[in-house]
PDB file of C-alpha atoms in Angstrom:
ATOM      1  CA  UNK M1253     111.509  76.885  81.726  1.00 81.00           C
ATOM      2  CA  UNK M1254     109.335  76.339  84.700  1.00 86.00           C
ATOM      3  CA  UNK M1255     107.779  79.481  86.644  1.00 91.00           C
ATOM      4  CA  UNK M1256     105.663  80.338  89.201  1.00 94.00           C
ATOM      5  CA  UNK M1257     103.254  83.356  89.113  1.00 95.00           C
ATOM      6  CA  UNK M1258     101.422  85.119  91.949  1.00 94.00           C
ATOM      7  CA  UNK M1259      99.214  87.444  92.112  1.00 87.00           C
ATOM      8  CA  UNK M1260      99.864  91.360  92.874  1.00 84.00           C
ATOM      9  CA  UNK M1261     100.055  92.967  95.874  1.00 85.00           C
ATOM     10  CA  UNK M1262      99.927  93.853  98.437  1.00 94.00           C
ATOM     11  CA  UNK M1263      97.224  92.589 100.504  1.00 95.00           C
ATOM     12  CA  UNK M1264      94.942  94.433 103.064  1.00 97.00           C
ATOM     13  CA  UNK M1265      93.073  92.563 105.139  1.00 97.00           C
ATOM     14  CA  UNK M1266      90.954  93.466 108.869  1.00 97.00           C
ATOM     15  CA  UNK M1267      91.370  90.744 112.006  1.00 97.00           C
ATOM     16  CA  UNK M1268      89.354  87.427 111.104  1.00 96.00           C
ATOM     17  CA  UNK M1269      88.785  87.850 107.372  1.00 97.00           C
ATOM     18  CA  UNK M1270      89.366  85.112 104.699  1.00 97.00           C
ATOM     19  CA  UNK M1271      92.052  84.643 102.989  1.00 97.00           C
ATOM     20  CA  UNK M1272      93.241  83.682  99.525  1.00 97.00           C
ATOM     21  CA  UNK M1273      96.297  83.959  97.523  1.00 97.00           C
ATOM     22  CA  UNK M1274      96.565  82.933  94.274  1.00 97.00           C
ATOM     23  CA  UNK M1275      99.381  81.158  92.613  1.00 97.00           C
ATOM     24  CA  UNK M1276     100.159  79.505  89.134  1.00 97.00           C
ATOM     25  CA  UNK M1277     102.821  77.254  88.060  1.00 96.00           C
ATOM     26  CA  UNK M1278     104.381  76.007  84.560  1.00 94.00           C
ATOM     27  CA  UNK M1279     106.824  73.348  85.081  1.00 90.00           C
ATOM     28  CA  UNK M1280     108.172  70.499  82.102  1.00 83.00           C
ATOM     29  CA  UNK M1281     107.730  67.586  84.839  1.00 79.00           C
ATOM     30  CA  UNK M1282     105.545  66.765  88.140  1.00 83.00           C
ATOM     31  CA  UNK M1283     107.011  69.844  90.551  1.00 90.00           C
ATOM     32  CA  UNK M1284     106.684  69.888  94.271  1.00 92.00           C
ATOM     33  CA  UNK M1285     104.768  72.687  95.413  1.00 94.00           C
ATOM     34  CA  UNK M1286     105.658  74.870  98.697  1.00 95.00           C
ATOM     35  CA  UNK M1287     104.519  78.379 100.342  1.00 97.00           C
ATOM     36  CA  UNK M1288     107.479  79.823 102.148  1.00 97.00           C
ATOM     37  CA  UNK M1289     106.716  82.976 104.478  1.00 97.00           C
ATOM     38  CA  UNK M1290     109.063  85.793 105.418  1.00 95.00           C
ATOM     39  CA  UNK M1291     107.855  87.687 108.294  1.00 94.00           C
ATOM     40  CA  UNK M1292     110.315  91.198 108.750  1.00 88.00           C
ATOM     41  CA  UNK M1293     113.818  90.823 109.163  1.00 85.00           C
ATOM     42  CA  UNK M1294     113.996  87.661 108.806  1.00 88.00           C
ATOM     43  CA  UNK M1295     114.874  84.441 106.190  1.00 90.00           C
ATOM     44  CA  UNK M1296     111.798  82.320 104.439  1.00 94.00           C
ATOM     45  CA  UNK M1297     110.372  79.869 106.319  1.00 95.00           C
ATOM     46  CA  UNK M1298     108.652  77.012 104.894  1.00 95.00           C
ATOM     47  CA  UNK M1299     104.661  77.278 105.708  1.00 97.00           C
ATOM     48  CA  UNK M1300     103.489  74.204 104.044  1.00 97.00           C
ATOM     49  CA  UNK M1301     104.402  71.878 100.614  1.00 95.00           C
ATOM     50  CA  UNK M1302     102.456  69.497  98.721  1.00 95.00           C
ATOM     51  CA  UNK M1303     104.218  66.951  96.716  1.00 91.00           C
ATOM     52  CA  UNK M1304     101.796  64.944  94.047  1.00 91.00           C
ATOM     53  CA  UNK M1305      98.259  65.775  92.349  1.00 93.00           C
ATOM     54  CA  UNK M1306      95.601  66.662  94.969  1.00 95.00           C
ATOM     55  CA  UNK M1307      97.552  66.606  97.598  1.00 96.00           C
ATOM     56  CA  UNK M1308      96.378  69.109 100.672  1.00 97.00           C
ATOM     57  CA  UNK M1309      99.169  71.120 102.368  1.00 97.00           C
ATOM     58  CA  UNK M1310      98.318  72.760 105.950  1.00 97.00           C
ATOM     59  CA  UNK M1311     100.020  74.384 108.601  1.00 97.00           C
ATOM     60  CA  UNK M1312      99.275  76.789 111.244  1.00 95.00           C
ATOM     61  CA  UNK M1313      95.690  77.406 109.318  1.00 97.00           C
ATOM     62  CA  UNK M1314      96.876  77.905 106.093  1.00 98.00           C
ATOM     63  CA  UNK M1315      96.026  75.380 103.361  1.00 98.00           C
ATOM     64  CA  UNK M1316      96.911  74.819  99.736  1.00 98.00           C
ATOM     65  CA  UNK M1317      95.536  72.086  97.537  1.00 98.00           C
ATOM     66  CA  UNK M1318      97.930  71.250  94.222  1.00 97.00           C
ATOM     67  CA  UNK M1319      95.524  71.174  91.638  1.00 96.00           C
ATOM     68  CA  UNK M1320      97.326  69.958  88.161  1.00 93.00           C
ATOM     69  CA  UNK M1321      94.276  70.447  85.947  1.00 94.00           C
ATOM     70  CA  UNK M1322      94.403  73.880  86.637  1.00 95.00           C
ATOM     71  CA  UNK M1323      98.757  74.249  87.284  1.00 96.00           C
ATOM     72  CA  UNK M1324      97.738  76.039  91.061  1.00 97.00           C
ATOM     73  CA  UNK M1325      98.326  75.639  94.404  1.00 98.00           C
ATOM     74  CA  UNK M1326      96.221  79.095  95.800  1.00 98.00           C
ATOM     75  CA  UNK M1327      96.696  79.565  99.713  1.00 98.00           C
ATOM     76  CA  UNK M1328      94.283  80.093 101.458  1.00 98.00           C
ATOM     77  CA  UNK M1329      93.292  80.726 105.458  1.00 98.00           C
ATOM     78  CA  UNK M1330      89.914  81.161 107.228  1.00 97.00           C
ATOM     79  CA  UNK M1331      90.631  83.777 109.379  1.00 96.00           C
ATOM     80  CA  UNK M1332      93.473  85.883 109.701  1.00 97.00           C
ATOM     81  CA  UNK M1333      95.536  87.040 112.214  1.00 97.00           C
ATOM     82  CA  UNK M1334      97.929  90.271 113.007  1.00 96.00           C
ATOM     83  CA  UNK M1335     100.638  87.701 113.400  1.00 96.00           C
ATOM     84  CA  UNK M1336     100.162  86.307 110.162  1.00 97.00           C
ATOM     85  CA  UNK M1337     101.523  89.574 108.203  1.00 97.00           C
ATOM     86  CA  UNK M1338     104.521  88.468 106.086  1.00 97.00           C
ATOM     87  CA  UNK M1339     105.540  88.139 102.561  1.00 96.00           C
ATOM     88  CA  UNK M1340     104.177  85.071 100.848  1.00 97.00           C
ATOM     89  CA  UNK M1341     105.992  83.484  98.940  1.00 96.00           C
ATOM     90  CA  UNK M1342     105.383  80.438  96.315  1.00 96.00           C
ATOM     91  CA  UNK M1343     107.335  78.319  94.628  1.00 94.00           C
ATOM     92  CA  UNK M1344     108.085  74.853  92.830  1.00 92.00           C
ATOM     93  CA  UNK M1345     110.537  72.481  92.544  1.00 88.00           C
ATOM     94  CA  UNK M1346     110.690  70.578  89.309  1.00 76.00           C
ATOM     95  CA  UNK M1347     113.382  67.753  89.314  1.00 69.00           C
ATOM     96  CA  UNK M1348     116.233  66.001  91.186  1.00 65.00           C
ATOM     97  CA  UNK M1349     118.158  68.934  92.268  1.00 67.00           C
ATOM     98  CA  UNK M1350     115.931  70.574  94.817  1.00 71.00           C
ATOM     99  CA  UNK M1351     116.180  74.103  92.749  1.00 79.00           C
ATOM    100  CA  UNK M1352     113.290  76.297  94.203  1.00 85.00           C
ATOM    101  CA  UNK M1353     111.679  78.407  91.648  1.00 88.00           C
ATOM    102  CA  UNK M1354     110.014  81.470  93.349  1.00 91.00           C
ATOM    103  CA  UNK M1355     107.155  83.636  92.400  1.00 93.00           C
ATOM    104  CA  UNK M1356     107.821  87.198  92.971  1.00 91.00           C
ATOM    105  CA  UNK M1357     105.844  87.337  96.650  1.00 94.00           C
ATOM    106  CA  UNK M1358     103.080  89.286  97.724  1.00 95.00           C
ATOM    107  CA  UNK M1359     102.676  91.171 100.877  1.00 95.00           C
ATOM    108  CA  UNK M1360      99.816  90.429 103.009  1.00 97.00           C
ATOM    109  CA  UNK M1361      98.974  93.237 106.031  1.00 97.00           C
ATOM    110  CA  UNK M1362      96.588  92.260 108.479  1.00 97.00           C
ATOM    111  CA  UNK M1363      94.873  95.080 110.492  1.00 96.00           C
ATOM    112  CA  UNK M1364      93.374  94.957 114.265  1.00 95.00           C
TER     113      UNK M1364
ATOM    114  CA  UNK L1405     120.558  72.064 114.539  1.00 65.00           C
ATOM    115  CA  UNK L1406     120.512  75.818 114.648  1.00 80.00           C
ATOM    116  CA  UNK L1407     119.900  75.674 111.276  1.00 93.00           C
ATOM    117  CA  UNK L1408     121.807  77.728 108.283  1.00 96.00           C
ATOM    118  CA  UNK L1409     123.495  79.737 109.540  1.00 97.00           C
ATOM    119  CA  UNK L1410     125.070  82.861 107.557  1.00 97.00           C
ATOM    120  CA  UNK L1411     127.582  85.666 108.584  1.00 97.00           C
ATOM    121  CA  UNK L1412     127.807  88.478 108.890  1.00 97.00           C
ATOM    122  CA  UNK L1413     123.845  89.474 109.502  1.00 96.00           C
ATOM    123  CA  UNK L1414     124.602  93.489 108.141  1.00 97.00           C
ATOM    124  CA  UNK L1415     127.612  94.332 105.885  1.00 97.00           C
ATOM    125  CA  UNK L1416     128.296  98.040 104.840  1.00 98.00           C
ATOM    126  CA  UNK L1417     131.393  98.739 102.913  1.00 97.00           C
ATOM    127  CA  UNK L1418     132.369 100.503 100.530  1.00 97.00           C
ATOM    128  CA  UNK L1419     132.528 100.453  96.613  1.00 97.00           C
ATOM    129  CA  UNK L1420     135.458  98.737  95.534  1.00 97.00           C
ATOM    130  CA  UNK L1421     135.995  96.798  98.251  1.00 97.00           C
ATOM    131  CA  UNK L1422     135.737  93.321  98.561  1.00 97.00           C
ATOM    132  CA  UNK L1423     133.278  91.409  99.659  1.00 98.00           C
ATOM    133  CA  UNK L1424     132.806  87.978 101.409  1.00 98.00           C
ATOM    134  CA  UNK L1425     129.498  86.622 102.282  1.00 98.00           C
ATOM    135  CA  UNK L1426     129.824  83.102 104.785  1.00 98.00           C
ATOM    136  CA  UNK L1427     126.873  80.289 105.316  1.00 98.00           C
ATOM    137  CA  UNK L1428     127.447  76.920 107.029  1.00 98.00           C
ATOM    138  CA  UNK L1429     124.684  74.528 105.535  1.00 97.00           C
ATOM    139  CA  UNK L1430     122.483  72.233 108.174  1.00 95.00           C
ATOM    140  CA  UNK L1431     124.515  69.116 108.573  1.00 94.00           C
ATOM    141  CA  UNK L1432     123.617  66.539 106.824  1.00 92.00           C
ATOM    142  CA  UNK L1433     122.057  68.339 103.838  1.00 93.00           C
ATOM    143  CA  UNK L1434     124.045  68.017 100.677  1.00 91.00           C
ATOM    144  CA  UNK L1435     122.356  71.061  98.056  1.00 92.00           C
ATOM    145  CA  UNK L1436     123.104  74.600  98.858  1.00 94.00           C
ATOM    146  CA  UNK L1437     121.934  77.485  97.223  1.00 95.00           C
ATOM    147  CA  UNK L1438     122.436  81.319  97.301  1.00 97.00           C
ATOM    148  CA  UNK L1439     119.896  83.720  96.370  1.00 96.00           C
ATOM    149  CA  UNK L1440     119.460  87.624  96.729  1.00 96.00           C
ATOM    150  CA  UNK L1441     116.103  89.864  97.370  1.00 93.00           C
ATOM    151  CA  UNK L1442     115.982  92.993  96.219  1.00 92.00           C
ATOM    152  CA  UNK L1443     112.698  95.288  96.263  1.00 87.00           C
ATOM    153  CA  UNK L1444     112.908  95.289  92.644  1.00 87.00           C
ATOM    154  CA  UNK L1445     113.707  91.474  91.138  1.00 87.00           C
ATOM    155  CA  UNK L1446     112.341  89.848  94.436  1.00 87.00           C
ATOM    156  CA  UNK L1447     114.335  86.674  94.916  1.00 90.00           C
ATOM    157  CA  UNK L1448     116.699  85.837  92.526  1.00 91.00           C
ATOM    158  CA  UNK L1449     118.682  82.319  92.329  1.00 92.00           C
ATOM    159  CA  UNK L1450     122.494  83.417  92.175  1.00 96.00           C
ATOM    160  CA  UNK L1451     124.130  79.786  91.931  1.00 95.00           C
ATOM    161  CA  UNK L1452     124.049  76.180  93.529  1.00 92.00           C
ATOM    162  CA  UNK L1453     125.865  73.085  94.664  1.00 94.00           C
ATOM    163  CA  UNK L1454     125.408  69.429  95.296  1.00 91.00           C
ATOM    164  CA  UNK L1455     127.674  67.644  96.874  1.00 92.00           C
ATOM    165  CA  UNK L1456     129.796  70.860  97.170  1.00 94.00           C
ATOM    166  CA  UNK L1457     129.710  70.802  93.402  1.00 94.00           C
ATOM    167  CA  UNK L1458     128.640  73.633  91.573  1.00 94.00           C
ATOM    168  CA  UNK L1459     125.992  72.342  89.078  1.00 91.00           C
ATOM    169  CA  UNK L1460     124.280  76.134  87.861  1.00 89.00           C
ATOM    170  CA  UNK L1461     125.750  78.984  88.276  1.00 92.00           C
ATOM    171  CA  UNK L1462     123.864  80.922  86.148  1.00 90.00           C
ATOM    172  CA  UNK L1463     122.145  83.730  87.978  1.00 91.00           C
ATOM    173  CA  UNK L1464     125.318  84.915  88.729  1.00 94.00           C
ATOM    174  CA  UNK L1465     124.908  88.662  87.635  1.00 87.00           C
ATOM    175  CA  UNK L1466     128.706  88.809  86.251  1.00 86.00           C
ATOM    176  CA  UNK L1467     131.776  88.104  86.662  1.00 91.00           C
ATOM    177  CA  UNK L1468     132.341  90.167  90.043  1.00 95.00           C
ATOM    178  CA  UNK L1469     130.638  87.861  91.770  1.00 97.00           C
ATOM    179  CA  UNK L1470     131.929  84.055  92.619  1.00 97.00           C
ATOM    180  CA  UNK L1471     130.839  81.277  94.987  1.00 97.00           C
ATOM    181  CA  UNK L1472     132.844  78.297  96.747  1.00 97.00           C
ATOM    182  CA  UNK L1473     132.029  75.376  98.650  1.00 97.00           C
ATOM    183  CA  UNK L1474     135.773  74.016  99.628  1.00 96.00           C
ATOM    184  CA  UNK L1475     133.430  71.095 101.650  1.00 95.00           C
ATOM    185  CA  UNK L1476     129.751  70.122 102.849  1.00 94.00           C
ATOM    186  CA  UNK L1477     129.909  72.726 105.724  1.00 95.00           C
ATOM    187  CA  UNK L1478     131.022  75.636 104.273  1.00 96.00           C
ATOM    188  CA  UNK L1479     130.601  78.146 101.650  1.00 98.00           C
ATOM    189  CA  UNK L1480     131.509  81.825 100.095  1.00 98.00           C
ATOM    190  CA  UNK L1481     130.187  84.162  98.316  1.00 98.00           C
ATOM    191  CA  UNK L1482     132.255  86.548  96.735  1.00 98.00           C
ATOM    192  CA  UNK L1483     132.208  90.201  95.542  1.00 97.00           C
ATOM    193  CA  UNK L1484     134.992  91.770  93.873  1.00 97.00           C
ATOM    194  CA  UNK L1485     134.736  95.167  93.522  1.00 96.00           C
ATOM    195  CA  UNK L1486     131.845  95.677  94.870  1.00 97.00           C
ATOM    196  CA  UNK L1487     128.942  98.280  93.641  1.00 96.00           C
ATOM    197  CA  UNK L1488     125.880  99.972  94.913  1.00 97.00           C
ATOM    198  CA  UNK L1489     123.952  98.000  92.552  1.00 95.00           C
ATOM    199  CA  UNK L1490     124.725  94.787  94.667  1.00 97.00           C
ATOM    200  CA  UNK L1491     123.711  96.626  97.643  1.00 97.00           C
ATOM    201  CA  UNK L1492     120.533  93.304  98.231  1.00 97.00           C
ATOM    202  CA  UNK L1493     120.093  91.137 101.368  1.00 96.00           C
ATOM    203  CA  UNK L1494     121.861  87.726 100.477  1.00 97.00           C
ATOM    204  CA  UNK L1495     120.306  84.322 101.813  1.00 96.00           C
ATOM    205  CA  UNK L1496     121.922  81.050 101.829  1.00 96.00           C
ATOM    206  CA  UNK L1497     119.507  77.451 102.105  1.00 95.00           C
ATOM    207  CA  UNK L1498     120.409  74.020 102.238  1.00 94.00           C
ATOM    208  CA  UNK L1499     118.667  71.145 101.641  1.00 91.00           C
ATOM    209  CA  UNK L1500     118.575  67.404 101.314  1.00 86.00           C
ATOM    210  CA  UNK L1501     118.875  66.944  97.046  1.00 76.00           C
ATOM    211  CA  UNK L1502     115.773  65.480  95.783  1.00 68.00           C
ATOM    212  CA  UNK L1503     112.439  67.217  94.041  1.00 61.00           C
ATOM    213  CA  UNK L1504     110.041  66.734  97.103  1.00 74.00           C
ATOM    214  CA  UNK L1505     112.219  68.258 100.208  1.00 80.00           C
ATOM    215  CA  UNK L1506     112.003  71.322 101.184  1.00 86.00           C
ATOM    216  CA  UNK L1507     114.803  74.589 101.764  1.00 90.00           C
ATOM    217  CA  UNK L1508     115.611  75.665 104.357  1.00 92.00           C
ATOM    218  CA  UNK L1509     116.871  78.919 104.613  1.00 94.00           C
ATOM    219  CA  UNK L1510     119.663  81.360 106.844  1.00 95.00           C
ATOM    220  CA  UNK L1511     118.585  84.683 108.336  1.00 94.00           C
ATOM    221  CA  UNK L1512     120.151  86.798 105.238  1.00 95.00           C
ATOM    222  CA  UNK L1513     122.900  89.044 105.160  1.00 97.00           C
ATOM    223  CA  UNK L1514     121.651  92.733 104.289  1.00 97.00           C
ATOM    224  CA  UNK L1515     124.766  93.975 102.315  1.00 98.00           C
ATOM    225  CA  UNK L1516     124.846  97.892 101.866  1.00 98.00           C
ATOM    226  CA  UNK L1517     127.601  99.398  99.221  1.00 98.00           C
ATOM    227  CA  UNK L1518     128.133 103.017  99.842  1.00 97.00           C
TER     228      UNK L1518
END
């Protein structure tokens, strides 16, 4: 069945560094790709999504590239904020039904 | 829209009791799904509709636990008797059905069984 792995946390980072989180996917068909975030308290919110082969998803900074030969879709950002500590979530969507597989979410800290 | 929105936000209660978790979908958006997050199985897919129609219900821990969706702006989900072990926070999403859209997703209920 399809499934989504990310790497372990969590993340320490200082003010400005670069980012990257990795993420792997094994799906049966051509998935849609997505990082959700969940900043404290709250639900997941969708961060960006890439939908075919090579396709570059980007939003507030972040960016993910789906990359089929390899089954990844790694998120990455060029300098971090404070404001960007969250849980990171990825996940897929193989299929007509919309069905989000998850990975298991890391948790990135960002210090002053 | 003011997006999914899910009721109550916090739920304590007690074990035993009965337990009934509410989420109106964004209009217009015809999937809906129910997960739970716990710190130890991170988010976990607990059942889905389209079209109000339940099409896999199988993350549904056991039988305690049941979902409805009686139409496309409304739907339950159901604990009977509850347990600590379902103490989780409980999030609702909706989307539009098809592979490339996105969820979008309610602000969680945090249900605590004492």
């Amino acid at each position: 069945g399809d499934s989504v792995t990310q790497m372990e946390g969590p993340v320490t980072l200082s003010e400005e560094a670069f980012l990257t989180i990795n993420c792997t996917y094994t799906a049966t068909g051509y998935p849609s790709l997505f990082w959700y975030v969940q900043y404290p308290g709250e639900g997941l919110q969708l961060l960006l999504k890439a939908t075919k082969a090579d396709d570059k998803g980007s939003n507030k900074g972040f960016e993910a590239t789906y990359r089929k030969e390899t089954t990844s879709f790694h998120l990455e950002k060029g300098s971090v904020q404070v404001s960007d500590s969250a849980v990171y979530f990825c996940a897929l969507s193989d299929g007509a039904n919309s069905k989000l597989t998850f990975g298991k979410g890391i948790t990135l800290s960002v210090r002053p | 829209d003011a997006g999914v929105i899910q009721s109550p936000r916090h739920e304590v209660t007690e074990m035993g009791q009965e337990v009934t978790l509410r989420c109106k979908p964004i209009s217009g958006h015809n999937s809906l799904f129910w997960y739970r997050q716990t710190m130890m199985r991170g988010l976990e897919l607990l059942i889905y509709f389209n079209n109000n129609v339940p099409i896999d219900d199988s993350g549904m821990p056991e039988d305690r636990f049941s979902a409805k969706m009686p139409n496309a702006s409304f739907s339950t989900l159901k604990i009977q008797p509850s347990e600590p072990r379902d103490s989780a926070v409980y999030f609702c999403a909706s989307s539009l059905q098809g592979w490339k859209t996105e969820a979008f997703f309610g602000q969680g209920t945090r249900l605590t069984v004492v």
